[in-house]
Tab-separated table of C-alpha atoms in Angstrom:
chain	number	residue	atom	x	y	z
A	1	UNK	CA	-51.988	33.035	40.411
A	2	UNK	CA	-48.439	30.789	41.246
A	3	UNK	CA	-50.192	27.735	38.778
A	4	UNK	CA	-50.694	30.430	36.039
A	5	UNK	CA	-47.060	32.413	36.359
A	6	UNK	CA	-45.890	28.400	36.368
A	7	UNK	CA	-47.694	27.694	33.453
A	8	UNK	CA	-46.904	30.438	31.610
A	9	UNK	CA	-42.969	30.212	32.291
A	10	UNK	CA	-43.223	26.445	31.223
A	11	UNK	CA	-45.388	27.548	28.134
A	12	UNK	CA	-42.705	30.002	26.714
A	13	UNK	CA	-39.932	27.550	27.383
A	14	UNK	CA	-41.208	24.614	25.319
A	15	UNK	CA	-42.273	27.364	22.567
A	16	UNK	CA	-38.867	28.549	22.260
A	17	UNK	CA	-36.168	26.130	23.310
A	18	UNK	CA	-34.636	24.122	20.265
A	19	UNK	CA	-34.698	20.843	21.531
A	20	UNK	CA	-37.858	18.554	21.295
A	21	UNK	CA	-39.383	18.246	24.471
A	22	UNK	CA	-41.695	14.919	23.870
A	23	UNK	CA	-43.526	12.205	25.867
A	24	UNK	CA	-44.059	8.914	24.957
A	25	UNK	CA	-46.375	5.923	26.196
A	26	UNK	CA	-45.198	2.522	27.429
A	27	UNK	CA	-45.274	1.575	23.622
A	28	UNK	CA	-42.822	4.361	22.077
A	29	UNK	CA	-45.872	6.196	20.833
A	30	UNK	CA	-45.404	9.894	20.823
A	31	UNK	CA	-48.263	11.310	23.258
A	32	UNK	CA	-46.936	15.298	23.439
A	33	UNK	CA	-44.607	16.927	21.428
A	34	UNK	CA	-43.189	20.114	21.453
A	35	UNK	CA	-43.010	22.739	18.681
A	36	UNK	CA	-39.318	22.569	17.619
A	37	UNK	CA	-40.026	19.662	15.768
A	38	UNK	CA	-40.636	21.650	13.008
A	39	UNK	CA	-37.668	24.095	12.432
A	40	UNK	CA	-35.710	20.323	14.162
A	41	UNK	CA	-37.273	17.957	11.641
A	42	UNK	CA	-40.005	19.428	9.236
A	43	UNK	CA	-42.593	17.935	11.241
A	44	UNK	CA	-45.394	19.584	12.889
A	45	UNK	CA	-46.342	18.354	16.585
A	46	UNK	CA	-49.495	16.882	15.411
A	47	UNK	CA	-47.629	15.100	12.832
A	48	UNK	CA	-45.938	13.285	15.455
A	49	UNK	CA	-48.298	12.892	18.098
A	50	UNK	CA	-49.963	9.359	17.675
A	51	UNK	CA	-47.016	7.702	15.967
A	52	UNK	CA	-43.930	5.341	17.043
A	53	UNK	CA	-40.821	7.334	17.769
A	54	UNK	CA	-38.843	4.198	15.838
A	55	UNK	CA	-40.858	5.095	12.562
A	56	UNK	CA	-38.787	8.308	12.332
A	57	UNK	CA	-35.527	6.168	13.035
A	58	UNK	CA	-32.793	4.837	10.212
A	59	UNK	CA	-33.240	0.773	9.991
A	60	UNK	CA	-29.125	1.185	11.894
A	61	UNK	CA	-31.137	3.107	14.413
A	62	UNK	CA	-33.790	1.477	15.405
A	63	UNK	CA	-31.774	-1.994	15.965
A	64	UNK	CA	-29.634	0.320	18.289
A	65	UNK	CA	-32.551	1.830	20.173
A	66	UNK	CA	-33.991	-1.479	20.530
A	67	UNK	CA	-30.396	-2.907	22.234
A	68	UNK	CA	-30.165	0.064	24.344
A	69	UNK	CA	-34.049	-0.586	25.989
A	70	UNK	CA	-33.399	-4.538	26.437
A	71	UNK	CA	-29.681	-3.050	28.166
A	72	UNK	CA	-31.348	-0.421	30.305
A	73	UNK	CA	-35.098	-0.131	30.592
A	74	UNK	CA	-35.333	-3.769	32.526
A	75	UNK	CA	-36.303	-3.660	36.356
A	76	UNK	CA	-37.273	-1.911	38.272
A	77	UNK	CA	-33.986	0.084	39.642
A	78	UNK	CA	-33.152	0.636	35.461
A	79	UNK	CA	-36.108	1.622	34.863
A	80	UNK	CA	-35.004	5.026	37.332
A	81	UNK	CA	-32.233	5.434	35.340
A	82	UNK	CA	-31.799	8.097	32.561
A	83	UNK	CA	-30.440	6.665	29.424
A	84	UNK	CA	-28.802	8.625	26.530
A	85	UNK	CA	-27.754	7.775	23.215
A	86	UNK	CA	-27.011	9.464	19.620
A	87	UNK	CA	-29.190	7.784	17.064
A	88	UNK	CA	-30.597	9.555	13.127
A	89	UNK	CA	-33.280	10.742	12.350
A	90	UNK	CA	-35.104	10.842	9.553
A	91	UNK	CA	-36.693	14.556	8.924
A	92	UNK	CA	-39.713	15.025	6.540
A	93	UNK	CA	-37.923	15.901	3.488
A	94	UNK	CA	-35.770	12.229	4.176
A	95	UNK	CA	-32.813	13.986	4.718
A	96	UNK	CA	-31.126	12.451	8.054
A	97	UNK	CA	-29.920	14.343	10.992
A	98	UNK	CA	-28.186	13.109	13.942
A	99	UNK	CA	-29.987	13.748	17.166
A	100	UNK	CA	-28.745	12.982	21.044
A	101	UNK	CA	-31.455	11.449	23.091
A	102	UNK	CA	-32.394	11.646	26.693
A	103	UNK	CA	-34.885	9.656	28.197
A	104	UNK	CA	-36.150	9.177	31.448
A	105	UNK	CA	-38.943	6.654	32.212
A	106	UNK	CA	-42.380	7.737	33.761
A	107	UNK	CA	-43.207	5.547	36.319
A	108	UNK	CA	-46.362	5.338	38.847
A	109	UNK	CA	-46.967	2.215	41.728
A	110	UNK	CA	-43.651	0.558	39.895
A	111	UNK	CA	-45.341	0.262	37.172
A	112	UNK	CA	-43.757	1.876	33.494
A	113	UNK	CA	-46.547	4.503	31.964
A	114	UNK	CA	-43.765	6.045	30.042
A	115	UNK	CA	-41.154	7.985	28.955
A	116	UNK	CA	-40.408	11.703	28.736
A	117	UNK	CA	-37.044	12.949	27.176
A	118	UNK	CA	-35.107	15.479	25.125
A	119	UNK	CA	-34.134	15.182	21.646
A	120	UNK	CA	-31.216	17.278	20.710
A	121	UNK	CA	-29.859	18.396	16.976
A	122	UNK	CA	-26.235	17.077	17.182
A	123	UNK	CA	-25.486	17.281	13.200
A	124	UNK	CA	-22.682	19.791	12.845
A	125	UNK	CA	-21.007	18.268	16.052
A	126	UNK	CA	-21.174	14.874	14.461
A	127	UNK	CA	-19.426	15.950	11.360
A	128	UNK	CA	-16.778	17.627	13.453
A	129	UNK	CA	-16.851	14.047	14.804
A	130	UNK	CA	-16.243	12.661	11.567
A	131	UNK	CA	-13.780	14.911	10.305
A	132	UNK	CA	-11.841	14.593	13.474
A	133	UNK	CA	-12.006	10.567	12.812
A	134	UNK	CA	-10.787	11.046	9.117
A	135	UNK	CA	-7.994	13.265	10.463
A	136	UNK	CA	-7.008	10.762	12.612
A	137	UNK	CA	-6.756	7.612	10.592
A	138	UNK	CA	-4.999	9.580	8.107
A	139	UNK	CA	-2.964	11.032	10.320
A	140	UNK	CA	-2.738	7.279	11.861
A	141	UNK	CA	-1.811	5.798	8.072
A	142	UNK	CA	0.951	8.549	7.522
A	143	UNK	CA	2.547	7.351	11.070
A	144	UNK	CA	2.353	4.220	9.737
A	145	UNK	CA	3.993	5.181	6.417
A	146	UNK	CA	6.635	7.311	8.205
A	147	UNK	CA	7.446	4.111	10.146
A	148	UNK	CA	7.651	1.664	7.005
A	149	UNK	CA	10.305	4.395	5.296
A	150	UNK	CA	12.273	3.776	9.019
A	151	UNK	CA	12.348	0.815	8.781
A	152	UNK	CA	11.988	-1.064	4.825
A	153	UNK	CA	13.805	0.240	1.544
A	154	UNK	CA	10.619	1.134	-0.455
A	155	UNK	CA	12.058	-0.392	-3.585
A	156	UNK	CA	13.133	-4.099	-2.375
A	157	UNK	CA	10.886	-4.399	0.695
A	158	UNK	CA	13.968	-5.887	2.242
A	159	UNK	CA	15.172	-3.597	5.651
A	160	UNK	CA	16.762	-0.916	5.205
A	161	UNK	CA	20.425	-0.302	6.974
A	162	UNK	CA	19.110	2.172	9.980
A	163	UNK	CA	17.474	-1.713	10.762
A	164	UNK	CA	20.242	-3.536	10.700
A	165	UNK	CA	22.217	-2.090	14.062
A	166	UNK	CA	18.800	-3.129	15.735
A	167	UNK	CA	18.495	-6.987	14.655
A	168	UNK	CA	22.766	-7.331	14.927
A	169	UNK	CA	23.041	-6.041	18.679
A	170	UNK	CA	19.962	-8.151	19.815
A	171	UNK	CA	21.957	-11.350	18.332
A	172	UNK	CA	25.230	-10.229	19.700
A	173	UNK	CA	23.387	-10.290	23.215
A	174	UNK	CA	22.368	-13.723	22.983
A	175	UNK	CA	26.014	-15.010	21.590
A	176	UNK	CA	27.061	-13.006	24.645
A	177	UNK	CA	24.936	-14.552	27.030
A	178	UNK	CA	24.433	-18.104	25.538
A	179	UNK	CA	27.000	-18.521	23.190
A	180	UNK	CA	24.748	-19.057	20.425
A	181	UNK	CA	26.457	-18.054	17.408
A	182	UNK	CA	25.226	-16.193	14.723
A	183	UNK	CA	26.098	-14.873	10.861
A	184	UNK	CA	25.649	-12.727	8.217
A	185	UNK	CA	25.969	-12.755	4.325
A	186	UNK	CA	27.255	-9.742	2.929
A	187	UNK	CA	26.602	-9.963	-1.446
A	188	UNK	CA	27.006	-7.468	-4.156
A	189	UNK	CA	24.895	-7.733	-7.811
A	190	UNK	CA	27.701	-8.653	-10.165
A	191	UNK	CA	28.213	-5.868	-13.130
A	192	UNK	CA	25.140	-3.873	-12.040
A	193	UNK	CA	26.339	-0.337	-13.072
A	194	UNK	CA	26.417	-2.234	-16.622
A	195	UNK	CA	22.881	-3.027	-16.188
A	196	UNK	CA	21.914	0.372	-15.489
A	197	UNK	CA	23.592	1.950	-18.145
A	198	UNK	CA	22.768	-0.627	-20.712
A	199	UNK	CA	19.374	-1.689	-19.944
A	200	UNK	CA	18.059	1.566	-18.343
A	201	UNK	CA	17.531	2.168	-14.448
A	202	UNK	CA	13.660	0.401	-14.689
A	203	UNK	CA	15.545	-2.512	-15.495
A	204	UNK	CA	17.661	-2.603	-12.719
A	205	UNK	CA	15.949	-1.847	-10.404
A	206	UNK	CA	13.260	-4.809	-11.342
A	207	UNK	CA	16.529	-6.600	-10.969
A	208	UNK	CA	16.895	-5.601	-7.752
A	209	UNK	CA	13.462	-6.434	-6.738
A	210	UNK	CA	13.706	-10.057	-8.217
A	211	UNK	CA	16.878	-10.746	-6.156
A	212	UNK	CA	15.371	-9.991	-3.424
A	213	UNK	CA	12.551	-12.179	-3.931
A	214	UNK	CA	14.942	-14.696	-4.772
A	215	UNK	CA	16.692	-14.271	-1.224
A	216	UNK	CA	14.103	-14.156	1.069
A	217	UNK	CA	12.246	-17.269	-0.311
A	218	UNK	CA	15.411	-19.045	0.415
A	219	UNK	CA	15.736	-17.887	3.551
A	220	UNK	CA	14.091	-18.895	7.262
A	221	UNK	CA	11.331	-16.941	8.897
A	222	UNK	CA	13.487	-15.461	11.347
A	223	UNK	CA	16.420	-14.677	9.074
A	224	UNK	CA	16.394	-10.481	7.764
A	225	UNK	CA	17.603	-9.266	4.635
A	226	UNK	CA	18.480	-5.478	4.329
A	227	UNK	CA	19.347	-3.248	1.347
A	228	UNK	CA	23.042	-2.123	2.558
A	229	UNK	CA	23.284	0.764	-0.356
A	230	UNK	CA	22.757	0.353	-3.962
A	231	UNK	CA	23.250	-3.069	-5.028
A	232	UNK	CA	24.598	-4.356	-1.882
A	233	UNK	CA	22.575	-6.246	0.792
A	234	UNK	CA	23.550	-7.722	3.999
A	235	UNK	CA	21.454	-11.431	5.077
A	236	UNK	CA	21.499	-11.786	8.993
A	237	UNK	CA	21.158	-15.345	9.837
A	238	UNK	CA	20.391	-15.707	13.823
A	239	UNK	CA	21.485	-18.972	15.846
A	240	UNK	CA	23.485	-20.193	12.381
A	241	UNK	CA	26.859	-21.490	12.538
A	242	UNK	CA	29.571	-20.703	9.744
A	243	UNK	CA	29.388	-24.111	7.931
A	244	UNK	CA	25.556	-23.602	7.383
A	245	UNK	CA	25.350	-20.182	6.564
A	246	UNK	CA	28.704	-20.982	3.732
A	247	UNK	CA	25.935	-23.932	2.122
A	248	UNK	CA	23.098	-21.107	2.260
A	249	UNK	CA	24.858	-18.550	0.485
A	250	UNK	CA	26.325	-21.016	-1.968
A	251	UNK	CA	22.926	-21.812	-2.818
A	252	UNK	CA	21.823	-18.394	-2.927
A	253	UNK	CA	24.651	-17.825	-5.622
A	254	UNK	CA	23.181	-20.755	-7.523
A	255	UNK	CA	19.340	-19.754	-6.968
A	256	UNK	CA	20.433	-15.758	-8.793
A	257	UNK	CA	22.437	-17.676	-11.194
A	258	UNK	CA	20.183	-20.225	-12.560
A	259	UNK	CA	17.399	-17.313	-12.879
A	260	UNK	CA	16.306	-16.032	-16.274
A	261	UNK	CA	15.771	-12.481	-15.410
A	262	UNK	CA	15.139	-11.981	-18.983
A	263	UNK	CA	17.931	-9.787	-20.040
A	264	UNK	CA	19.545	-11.040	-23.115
A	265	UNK	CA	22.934	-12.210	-23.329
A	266	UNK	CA	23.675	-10.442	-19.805
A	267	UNK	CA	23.993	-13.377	-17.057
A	268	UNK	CA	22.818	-11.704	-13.652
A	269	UNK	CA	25.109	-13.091	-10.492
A	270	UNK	CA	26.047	-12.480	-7.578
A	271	UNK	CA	29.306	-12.218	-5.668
A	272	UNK	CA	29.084	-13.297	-1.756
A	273	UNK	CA	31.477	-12.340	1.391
A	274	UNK	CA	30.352	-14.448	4.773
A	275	UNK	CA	31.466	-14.485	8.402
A	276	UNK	CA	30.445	-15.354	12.227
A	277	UNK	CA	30.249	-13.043	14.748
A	278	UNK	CA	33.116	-13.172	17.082
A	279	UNK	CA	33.040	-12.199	20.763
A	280	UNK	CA	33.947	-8.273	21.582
A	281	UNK	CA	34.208	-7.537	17.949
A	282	UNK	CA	32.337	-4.188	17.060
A	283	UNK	CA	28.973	-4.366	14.372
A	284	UNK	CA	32.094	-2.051	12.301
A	285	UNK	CA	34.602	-4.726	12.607
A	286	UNK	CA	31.988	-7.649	11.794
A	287	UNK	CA	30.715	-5.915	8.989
A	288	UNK	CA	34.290	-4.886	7.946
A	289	UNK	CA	35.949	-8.624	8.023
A	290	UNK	CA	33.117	-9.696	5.966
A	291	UNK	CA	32.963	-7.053	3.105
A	292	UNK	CA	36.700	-8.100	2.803
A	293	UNK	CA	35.236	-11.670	2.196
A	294	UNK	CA	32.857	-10.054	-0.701
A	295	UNK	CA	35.563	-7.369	-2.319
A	296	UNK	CA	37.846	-10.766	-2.544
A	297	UNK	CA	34.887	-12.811	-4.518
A	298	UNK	CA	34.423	-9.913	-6.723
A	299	UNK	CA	38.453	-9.701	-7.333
A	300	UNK	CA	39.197	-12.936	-7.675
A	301	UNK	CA	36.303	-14.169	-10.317
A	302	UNK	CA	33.066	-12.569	-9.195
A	303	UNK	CA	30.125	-15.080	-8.694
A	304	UNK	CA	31.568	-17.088	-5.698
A	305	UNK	CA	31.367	-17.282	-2.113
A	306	UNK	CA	34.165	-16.514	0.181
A	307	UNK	CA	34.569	-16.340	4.066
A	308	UNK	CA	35.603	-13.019	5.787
């Protein structure tokens, strides 16, 4: 009477749960399966019974499967061991599903007869999955976007000023600590408001852009050029004294000179103010003495180099 009531209880449970209950041989053949395989998959117990589980498997699938046994199903301790993994499946219609797989390995005398297991619809929380993923490399790209408008003028590509305070004080630290001196080049786009207003704001700003090439091909790896406002930028040169950085920017001023930017009968140039840092001055006061050096170039002549 207990082996019937046992039965019977087991009976109703493999009728009605959702999950495939299933049993394999030592081969991956299916040997039992359970009825949910049809609302599941499409596929009728019998239809399964008799055939490799890996036939029903995506191509993706099946070389994962195949890893996982090699990984897990070797020995004789492993072979104890449940092992679970999401693979998909194909259903009879060849749509795909994604389904989470236990298994748990039959074994008699230490010797594999095979496997028994639970196969699990896992679709919609896959696509949750997903959608969570897609959230978060989008989210993860907008950070990223958020964090390039901190830090570079989207126009030039040079840094933008909020940058500069960062770069300066880590140079002032090491004139500080090892004396090793360091400048910056402070120049202003000769005439631009002309440009603008004669040549339309596209212009200048492709202007702007080509200067900037100009610059930083000029320039060391480990020198930064930031957009200061408008058409001013500022050129920090790191471990540079003042009689190098006054031959750079001289040949900055030719390099913008010689350029045909392609605006007829308008010469594009560039007026320069330099200076070194000096111990206990403030970034204000550095900054400061040299725009003196570049509001003197543009007074005196424009398109010339002066030290601040």
């Amino acid at each position: 009477m207990y082996n019937i009531k046992e039965y019977n209880r087991y009976k109703y449970v493999l009728e009605n749960i959702k999950d495939i209950i299933w049993e394999m041989d030592a081969s991956l053949v299916f040997t039992f399966v359970s009825e949910a395989s049809e609302e599941t998959a499409g596929y009728k117990a019998e239809e399964l019974v008799g055939r490799c589980m890996l036939d029903f498997l995506t191509p993706e699938s099946k070389n994962y499967v195949a890893q996982k046994w090699r990984e897990r199903f070797t020995g004789t301790e492993n072979l104890k061991k449940i092992i679970l993994y999401d693979v998909q499946f194909v259903c009879k219609d060849g749509s795909l599903i994604w389904v989470e797989v236990s298994v748990k390995p039959i074994i008699n005398n230490d010797k594999l007869m095979g496997y028994i297991g639970v196969t699990r619809d896992i679709s919609e929380k896959k696509s949750h999955e997903e959608e969570l993923k897609k959230y978060i490399e989008e989210l993860k790209y907008a950070n990223k976007r958020l964090e390039e408008m901190a830090t570079f003028d989207m126009l030039t590509g040079a840094y933008n000023r909020r940058k500069f305070e960062y770069f300066v004080k880590m140079s002032i630290e090491k004139k500080e600590n090892s004396g090793i001196s360091f400048c910056i080049i402070m120049f202003d786009i000769d005439f631009f408001k002309k440009v603008n207003d004669t040549f339309g704001h596209r212009e200048g700003d492709r202007i702007l852009k080509e200067i900037t090439a100009i610059v930083k091909s000029s320039l060391r790896e480990q020198d930064k050029v930031f957009r200061w406002g408008g058409e001013e930028f500022i050129i920090l040169l790191p471990e540079l004294p003042l009689e190098r950085t006054e031959e750079i920017a001289e040949s900055l001023r030719k390099a913008v000179e010689q350029n045909d930017f392609g605006i007829k009968n308008h010469p594009v140039t560039i007026s320069l103010g330099i200076g070194e840092y000096v111990i206990n001055d403030s970034i204000e006061q550095f900054v400061s003495r040299v725009d003196n050096g570049l509001l003197k170039a543009k007074s005196t002549g424009r398109n010339r180099v002066i030290i601040g």
